[in-house]
Coordinates of N, CA and C in Angstrom, one line a residue:
Chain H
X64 N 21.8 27.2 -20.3 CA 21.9 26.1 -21.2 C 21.5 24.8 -20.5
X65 N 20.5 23.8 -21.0 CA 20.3 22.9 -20.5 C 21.5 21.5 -20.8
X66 N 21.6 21.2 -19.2 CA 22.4 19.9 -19.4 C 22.0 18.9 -18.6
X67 N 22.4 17.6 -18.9 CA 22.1 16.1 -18.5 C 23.2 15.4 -18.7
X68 N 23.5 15.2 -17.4 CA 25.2 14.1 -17.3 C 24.5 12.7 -16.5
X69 N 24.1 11.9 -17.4 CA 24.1 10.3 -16.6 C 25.4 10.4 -15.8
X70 N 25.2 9.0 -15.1 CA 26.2 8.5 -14.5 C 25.5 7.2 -13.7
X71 N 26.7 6.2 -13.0 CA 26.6 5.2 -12.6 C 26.3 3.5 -13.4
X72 N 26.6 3.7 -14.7 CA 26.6 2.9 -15.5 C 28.0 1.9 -15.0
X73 N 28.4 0.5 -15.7 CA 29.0 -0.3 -15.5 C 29.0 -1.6 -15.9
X74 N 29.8 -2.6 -15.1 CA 29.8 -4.0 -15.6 C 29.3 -4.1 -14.6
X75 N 28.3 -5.2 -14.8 CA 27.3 -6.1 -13.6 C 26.7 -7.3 -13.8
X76 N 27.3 -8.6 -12.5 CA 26.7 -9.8 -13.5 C 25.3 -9.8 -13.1
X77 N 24.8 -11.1 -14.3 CA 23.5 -11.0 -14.1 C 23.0 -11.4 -12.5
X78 N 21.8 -10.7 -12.7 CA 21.3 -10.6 -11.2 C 21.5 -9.7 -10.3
X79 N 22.7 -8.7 -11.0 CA 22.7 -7.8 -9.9 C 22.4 -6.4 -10.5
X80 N 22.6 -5.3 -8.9 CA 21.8 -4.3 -9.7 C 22.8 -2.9 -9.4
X81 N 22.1 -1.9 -10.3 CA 22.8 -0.9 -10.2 C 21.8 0.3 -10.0
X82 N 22.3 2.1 -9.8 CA 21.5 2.8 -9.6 C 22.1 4.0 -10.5
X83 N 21.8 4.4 -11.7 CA 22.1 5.4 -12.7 C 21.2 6.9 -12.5
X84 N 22.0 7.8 -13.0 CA 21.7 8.7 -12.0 C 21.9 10.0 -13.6
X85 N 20.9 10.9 -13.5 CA 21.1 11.8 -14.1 C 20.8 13.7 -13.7
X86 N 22.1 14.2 -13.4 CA 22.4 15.5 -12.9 C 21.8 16.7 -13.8
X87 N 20.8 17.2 -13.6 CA 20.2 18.1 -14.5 C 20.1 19.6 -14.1
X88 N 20.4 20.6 -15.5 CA 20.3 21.8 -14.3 C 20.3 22.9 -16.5
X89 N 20.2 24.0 -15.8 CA 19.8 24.8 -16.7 C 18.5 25.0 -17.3
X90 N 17.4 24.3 -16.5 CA 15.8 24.7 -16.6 C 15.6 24.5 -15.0
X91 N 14.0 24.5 -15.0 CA 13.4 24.6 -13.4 C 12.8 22.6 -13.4
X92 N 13.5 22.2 -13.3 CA 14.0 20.4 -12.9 C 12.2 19.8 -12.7
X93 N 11.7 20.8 -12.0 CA 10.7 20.3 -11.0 C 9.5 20.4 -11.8
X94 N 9.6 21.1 -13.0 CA 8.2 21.9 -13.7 C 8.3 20.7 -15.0
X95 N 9.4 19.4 -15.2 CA 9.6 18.2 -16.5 C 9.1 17.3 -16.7
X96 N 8.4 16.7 -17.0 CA 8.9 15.3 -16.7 C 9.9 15.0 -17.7
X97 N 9.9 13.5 -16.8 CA 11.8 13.4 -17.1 C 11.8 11.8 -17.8
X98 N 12.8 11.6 -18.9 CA 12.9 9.8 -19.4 C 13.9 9.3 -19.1
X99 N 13.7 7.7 -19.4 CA 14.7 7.3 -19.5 C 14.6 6.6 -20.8
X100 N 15.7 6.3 -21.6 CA 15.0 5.6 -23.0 C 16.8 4.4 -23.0
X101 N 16.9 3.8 -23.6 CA 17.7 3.4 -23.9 C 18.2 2.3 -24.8
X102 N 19.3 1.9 -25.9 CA 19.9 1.5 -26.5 C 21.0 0.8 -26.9
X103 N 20.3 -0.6 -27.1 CA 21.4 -1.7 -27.2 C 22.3 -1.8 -27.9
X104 N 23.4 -2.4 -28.0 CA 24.6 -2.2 -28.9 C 23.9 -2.6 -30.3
X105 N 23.8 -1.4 -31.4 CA 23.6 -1.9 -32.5 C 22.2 -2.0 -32.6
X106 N 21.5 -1.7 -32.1 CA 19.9 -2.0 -31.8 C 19.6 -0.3 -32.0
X107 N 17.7 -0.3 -32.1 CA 17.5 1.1 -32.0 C 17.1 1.6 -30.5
X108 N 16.9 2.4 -30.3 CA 16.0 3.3 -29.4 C 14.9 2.8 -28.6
X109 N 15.1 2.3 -27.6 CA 13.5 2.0 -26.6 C 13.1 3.0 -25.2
X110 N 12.2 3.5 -25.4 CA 12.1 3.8 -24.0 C 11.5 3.3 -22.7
X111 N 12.1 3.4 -21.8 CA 12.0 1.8 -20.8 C 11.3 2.9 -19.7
X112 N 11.3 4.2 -19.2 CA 10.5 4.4 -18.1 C 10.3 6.0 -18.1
X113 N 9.3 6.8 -17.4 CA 9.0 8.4 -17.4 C 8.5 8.6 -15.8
X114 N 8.8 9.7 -15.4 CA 8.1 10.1 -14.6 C 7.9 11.6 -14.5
X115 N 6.9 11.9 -14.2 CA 5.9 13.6 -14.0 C 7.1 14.1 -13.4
X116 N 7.0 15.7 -13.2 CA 7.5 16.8 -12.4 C 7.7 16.8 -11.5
X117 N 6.5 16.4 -10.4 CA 6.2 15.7 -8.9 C 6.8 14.6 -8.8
X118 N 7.3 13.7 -9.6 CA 7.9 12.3 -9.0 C 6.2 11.2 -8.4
X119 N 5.3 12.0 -8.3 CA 4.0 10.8 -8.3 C 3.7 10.2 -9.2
X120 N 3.5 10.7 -10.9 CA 3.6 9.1 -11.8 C 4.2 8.6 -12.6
X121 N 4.6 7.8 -12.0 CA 5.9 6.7 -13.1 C 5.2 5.9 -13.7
X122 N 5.7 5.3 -15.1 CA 5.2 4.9 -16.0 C 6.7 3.9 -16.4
X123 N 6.2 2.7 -16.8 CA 7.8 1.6 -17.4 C 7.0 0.8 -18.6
X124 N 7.5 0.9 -19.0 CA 7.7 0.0 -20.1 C 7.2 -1.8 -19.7
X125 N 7.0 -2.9 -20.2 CA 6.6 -4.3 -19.8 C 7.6 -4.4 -19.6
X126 N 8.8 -4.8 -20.0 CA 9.7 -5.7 -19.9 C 10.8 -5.0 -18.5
X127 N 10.7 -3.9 -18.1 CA 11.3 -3.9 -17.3 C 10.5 -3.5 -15.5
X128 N 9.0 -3.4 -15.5 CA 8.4 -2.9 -15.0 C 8.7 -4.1 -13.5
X129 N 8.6 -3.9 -12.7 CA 8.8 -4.4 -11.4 C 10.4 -4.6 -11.7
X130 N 11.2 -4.6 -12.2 CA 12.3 -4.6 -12.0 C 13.6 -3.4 -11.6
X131 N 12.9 -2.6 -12.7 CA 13.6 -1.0 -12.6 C 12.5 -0.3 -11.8
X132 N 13.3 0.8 -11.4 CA 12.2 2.0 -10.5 C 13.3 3.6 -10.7
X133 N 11.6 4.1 -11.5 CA 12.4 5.6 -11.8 C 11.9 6.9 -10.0
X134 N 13.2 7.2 -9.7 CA 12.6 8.4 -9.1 C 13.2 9.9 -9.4
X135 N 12.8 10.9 -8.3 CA 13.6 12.1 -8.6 C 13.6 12.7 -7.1
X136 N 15.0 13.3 -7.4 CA 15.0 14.1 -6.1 C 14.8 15.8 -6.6
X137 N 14.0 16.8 -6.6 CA 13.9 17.7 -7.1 C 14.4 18.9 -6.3
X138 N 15.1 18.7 -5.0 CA 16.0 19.1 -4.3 C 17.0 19.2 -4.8
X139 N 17.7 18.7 -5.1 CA 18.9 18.5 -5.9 C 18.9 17.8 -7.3
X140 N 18.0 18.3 -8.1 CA 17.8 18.5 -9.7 C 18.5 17.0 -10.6
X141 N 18.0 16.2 -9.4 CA 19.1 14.7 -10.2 C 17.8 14.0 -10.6
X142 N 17.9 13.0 -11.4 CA 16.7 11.8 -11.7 C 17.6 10.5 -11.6
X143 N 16.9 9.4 -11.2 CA 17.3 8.1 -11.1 C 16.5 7.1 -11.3
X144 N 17.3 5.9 -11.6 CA 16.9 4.8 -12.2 C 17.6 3.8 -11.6
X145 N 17.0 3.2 -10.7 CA 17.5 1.7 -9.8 C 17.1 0.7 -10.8
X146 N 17.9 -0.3 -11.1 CA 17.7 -1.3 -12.2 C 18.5 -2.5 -11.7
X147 N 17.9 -3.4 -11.3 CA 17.5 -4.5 -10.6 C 17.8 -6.2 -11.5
X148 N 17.8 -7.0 -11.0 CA 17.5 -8.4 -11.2 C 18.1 -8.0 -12.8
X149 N 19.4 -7.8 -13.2 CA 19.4 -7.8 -14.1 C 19.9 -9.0 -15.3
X150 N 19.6 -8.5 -16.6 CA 20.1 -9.8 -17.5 C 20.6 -9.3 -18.4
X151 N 21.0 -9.6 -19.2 CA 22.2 -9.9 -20.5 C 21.4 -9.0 -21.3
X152 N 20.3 -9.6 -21.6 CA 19.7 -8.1 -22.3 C 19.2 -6.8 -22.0
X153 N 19.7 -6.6 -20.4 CA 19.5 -5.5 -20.5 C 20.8 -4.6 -20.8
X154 N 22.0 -4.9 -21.3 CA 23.1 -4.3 -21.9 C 22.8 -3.5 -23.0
X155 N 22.9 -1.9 -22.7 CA 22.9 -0.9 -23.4 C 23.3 0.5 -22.5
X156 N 23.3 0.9 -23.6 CA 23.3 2.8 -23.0 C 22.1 3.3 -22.8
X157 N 22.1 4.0 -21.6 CA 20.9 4.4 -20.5 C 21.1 5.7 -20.9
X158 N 20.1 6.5 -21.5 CA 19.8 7.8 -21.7 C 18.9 8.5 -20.9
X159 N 19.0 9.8 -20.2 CA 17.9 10.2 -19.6 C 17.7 11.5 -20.7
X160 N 16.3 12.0 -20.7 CA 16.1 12.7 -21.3 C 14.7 14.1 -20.9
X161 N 14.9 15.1 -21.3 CA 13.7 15.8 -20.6 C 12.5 16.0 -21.4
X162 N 11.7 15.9 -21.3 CA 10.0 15.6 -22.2 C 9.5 17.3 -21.6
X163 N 9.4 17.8 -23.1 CA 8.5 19.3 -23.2 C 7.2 19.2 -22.7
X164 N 6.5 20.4 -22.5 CA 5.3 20.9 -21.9 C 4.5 20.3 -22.7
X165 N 4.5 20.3 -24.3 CA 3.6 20.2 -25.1 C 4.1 19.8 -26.1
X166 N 3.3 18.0 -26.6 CA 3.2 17.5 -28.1 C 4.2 16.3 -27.1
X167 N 4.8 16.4 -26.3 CA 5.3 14.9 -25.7 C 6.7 14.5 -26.6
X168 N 7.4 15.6 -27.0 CA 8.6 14.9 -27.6 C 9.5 15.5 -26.4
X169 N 11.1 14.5 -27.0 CA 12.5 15.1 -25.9 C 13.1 16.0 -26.4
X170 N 13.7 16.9 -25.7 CA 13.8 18.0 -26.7 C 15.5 18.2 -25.9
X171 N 15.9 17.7 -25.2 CA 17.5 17.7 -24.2 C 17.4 15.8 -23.9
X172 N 18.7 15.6 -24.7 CA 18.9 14.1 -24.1 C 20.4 14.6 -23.5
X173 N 20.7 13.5 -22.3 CA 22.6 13.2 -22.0 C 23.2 12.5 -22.9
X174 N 24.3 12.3 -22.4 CA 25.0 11.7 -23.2 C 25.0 9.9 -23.2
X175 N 24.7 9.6 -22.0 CA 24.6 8.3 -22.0 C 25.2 8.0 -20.8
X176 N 25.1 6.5 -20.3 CA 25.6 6.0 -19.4 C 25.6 4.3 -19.8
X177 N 26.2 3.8 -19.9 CA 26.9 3.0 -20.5 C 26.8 0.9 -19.2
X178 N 25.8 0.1 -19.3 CA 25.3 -0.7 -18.9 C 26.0 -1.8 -19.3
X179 N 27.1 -2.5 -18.9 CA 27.0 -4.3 -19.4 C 26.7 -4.8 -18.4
X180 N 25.9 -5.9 -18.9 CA 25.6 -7.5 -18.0 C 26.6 -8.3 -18.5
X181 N 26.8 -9.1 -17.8 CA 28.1 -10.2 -18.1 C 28.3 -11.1 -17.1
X182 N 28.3 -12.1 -16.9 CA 29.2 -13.0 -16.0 C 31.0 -13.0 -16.3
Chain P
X130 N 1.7 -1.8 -26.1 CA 1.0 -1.2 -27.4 C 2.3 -1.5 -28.7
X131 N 1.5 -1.1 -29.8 CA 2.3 -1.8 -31.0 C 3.6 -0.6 -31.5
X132 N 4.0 -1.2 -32.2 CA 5.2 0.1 -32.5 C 5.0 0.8 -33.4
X133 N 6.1 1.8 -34.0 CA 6.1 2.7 -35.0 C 7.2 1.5 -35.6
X134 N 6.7 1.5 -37.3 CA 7.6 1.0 -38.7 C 8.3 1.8 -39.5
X135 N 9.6 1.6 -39.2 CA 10.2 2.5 -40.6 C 11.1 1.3 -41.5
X136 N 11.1 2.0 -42.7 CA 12.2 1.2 -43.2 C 13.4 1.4 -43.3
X137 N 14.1 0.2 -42.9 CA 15.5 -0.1 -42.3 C 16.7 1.0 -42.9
X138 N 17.0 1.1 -44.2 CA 18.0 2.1 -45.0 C 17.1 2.9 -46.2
X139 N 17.7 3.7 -46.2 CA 17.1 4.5 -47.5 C 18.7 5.5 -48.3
X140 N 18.9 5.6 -49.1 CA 20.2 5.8 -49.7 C 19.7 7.6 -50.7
X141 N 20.5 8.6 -50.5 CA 19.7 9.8 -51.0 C 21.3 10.4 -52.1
X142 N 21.2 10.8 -53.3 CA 22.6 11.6 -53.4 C 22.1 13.1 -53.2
X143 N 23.6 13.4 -52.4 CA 23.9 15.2 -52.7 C 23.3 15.9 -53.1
X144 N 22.5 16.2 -52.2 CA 21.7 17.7 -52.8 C 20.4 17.4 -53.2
X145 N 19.8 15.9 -53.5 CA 18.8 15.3 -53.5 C 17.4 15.7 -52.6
X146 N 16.7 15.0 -52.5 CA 15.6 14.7 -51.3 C 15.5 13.4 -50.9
X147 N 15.3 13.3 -49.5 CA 14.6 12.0 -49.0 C 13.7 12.3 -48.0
X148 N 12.6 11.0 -48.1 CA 11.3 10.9 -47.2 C 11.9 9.9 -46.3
X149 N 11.6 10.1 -44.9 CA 12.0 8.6 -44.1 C 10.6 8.8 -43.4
X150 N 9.6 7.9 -43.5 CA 8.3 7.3 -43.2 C 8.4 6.7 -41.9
X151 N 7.1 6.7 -41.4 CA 7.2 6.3 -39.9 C 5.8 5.6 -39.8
X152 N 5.4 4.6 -39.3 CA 3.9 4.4 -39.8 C 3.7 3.3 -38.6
X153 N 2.1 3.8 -37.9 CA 1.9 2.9 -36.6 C 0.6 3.5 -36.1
X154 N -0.6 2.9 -35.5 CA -1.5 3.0 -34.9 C -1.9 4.6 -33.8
X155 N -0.7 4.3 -33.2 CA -0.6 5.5 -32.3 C -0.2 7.3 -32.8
X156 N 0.0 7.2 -33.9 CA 0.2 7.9 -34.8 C -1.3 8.8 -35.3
X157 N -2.3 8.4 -34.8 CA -3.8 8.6 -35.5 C -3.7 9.4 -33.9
X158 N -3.2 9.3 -32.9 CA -3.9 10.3 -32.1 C -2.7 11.0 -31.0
X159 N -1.6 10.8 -32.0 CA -0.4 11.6 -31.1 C 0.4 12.3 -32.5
X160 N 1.3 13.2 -32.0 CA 2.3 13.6 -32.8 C 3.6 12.6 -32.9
X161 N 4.2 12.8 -33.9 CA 5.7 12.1 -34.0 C 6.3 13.4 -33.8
X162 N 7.3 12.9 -33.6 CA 8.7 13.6 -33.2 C 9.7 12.7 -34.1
X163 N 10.8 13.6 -34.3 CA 11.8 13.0 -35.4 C 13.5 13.1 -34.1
X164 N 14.0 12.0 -34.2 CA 15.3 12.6 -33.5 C 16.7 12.3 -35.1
X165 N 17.9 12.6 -34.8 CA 18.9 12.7 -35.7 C 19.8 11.7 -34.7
X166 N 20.4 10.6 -34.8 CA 21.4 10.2 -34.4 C 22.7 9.7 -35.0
X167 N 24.0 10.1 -34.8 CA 25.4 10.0 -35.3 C 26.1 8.9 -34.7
X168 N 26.8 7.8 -35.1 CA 27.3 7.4 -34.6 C 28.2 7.8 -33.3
X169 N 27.8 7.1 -32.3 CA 28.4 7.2 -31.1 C 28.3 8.7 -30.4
X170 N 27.2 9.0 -31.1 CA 26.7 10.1 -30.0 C 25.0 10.0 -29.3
X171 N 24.6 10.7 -29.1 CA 23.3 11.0 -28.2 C 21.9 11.3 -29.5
X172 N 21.1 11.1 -29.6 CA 20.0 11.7 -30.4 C 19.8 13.1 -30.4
X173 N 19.3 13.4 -31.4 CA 19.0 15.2 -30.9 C 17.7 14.9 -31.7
X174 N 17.0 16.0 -31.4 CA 15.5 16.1 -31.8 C 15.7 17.4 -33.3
X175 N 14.9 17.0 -34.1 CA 14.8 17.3 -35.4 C 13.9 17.7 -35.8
X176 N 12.8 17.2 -35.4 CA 10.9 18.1 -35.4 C 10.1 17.5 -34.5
X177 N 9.2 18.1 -34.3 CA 8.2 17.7 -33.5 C 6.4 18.6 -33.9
X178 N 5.6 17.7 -32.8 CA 4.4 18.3 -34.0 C 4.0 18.3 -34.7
X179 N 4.4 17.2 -35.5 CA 3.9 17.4 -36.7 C 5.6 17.7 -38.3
X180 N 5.2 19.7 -37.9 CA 6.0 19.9 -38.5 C 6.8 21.3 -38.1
X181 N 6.9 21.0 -36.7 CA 7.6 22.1 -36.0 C 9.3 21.8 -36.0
X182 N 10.5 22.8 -36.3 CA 11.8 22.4 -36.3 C 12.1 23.3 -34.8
X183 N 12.8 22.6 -34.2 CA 14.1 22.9 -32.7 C 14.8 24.4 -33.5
X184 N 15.1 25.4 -32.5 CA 16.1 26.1 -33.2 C 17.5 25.4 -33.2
X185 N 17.8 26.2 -34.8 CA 19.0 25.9 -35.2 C 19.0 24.7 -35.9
X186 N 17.7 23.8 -35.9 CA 17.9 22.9 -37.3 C 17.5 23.4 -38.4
X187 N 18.0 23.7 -39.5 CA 18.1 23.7 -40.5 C 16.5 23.4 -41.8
X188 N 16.2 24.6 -42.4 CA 14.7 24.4 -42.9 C 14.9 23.8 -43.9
X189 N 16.0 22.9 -44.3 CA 15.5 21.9 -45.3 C 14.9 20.5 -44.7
X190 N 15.0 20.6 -43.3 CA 13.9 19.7 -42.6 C 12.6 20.5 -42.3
X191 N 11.7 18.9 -43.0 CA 10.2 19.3 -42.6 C 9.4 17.6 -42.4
X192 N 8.3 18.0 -41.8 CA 7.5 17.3 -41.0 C 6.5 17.3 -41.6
X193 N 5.8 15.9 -42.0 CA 3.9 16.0 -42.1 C 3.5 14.8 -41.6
X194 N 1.9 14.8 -41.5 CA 1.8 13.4 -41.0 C 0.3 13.8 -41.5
X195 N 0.1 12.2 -42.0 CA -1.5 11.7 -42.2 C -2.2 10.6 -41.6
X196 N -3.2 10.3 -40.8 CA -3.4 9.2 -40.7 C -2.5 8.8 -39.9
X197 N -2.0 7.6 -39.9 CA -1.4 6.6 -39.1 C 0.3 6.3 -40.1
X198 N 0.6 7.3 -40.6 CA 1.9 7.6 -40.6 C 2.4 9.5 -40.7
X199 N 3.6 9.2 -40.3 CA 4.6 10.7 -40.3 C 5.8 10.6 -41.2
X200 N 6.2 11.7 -41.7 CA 7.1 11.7 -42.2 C 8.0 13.1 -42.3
X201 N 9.3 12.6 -42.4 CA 10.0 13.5 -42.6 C 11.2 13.7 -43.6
X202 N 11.2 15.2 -44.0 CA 11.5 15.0 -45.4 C 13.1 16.1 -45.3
X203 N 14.2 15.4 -46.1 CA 15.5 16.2 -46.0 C 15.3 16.7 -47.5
X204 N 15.5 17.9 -48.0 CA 15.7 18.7 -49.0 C 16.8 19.1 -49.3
X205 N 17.6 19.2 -50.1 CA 18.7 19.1 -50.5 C 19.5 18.7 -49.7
X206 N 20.0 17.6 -49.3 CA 20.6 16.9 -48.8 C 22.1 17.2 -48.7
X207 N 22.6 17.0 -47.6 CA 24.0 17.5 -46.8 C 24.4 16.3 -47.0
X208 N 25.9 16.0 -46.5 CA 26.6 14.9 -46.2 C 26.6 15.0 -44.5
X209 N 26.0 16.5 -44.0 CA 26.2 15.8 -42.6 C 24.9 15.3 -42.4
X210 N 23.7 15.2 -42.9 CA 22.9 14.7 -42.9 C 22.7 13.5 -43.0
X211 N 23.7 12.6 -43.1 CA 24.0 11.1 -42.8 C 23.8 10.5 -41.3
X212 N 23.2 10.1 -41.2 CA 22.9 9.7 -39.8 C 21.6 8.5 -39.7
X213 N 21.3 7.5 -38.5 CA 20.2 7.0 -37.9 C 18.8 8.4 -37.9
X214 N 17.8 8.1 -38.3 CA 16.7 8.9 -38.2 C 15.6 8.0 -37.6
X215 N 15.1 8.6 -36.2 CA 14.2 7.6 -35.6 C 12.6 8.4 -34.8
X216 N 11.7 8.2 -35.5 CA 10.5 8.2 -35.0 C 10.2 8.1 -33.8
X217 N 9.3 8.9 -33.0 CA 8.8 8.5 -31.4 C 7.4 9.3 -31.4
X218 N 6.5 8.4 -30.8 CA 5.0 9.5 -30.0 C 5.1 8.6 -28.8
X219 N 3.8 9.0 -28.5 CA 3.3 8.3 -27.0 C 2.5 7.1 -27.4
X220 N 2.9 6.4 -26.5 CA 1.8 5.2 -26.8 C 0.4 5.6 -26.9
X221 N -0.1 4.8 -27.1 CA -1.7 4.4 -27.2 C -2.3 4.9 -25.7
X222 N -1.8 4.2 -24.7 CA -2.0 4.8 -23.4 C -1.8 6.4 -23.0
X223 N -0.8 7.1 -24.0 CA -0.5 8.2 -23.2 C 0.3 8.1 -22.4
X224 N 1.0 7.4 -21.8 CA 1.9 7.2 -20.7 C 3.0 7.1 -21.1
X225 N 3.5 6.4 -22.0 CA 4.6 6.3 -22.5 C 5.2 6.6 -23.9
X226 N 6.6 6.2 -24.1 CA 6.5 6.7 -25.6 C 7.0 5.2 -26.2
X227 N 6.9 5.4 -27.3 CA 7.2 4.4 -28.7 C 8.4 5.0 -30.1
X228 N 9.2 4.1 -30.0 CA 10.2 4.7 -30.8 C 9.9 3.6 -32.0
X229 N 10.1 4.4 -33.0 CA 10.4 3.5 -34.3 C 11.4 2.5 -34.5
X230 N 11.8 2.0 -36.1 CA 12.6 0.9 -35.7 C 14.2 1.5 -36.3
X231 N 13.6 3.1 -37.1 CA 15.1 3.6 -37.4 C 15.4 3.5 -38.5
X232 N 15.5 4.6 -39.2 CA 16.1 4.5 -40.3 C 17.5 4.9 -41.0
X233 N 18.0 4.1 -41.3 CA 19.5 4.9 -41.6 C 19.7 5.5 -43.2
X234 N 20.2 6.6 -43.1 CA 20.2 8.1 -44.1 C 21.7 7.8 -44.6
X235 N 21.8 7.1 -45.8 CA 23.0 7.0 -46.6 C 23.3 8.5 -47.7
X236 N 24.0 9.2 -47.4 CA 24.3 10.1 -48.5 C 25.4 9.8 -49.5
X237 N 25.1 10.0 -50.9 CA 25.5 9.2 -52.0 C 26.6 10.6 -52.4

């Protein structure tokens, strides 16, 4: 059975940063690429960053690009997301999710991990 | 790259049909994907392809797409079928993806 447990979510004031983390196991980790997508209170669906199987190409979204950085340890079947310099709008739930072989949809999301900015 | 449009609510009764439309540039050279979201849970995926269904969702969901929109259609309509319904392909680039703006599935 495939699963995905984020973690590392929190309160953070602006400008500071955090590293979210998602534990994956019940497929072969290393053969995915892997997302991250996430969702503001009340808002829809964005996806903010991807990276290949290898962990060689990452791909972000504009608005978070030099700020966040996706990697993977494929040793230990986890994906991460360092998210940086942050601001008020980046307050949402951080989803990681696994992207199929073929046609590019998510076919296993987690549950969430849960982001406020705040002073 | 530009996004995927849906419109905002759409209202269906019991046992009815509804279409929730998805319509965007990137759409002419990728697949949509449909996900299902419930309050205060996670998305799950609902079709892809076009008009391929995940096992275990249910064949009164189906998929088509023309052109530079997709769509997906509920057939006799559930009440658990109530939920956010949201669009995604890959960008224009290929690199990324693009989610719609969401539509929420009122059952009457």
């Amino acid at each position: 059975e495939v699963q995905l447990l984020e973690s590392g979510g929190g309160l953070v004031n602006p400008g500071g940063s955090l590293r979210l983390s998602c534990a994956a196991s019940g497929f072969p980790f290393s053969s995915y690429a892997m997302k991250w997508v996430r969702q503001a209170p009340g808002q829809g669906l964005e996806w903010i960053s991807g990276i290949s199987g290898s962990g060689v190409s990452k791909f972000y979204t504009d608005s978070v690009r030099g700020r966040f950085t996706i990697s993977r340890d494929n040793s230990n079947n986890t994906l991460y997301l360092e998210i940086s310099s942050l601001r008020v709008e980046d307050t949402a739930v951080y989803y990681c999710a696994k992207e199929s072989r073929d046609y590019g949809y998510l076919d296993y999301w987690g549950r969430g991990t849960p982001v406020t900015v705040s002073s | 790259s530009s996004g995927l449009i849906q419109d905002p609510a759409v209202s269906v009764a019991l046992g009815q049909t509804v279409r929730v439309t998805c319509r965007g540039d990137s759409l002419e050279g990728f697949y949509a994907s449909w996900y299902q979201q419930k309050p205060g849970q996670a998305p799950t995926l609902v079709m892809y392809g076009r008009d391929k269904r995940p096992s275990g969702i249910p064949d009164r969901f189906s998929g088509s797409s023309s052109g530079d929109t997709a769509s997906l259609t509920i057939s006799g309509v559930q009440a658990e079928d109530e939920a956010d319904y949201y669009c995604n392909s890959r960008d224009n680039s290929g690199n990324g993806h693009v989610f719609g703006t969401g539509t929420k599935v009122t059952v009457l």
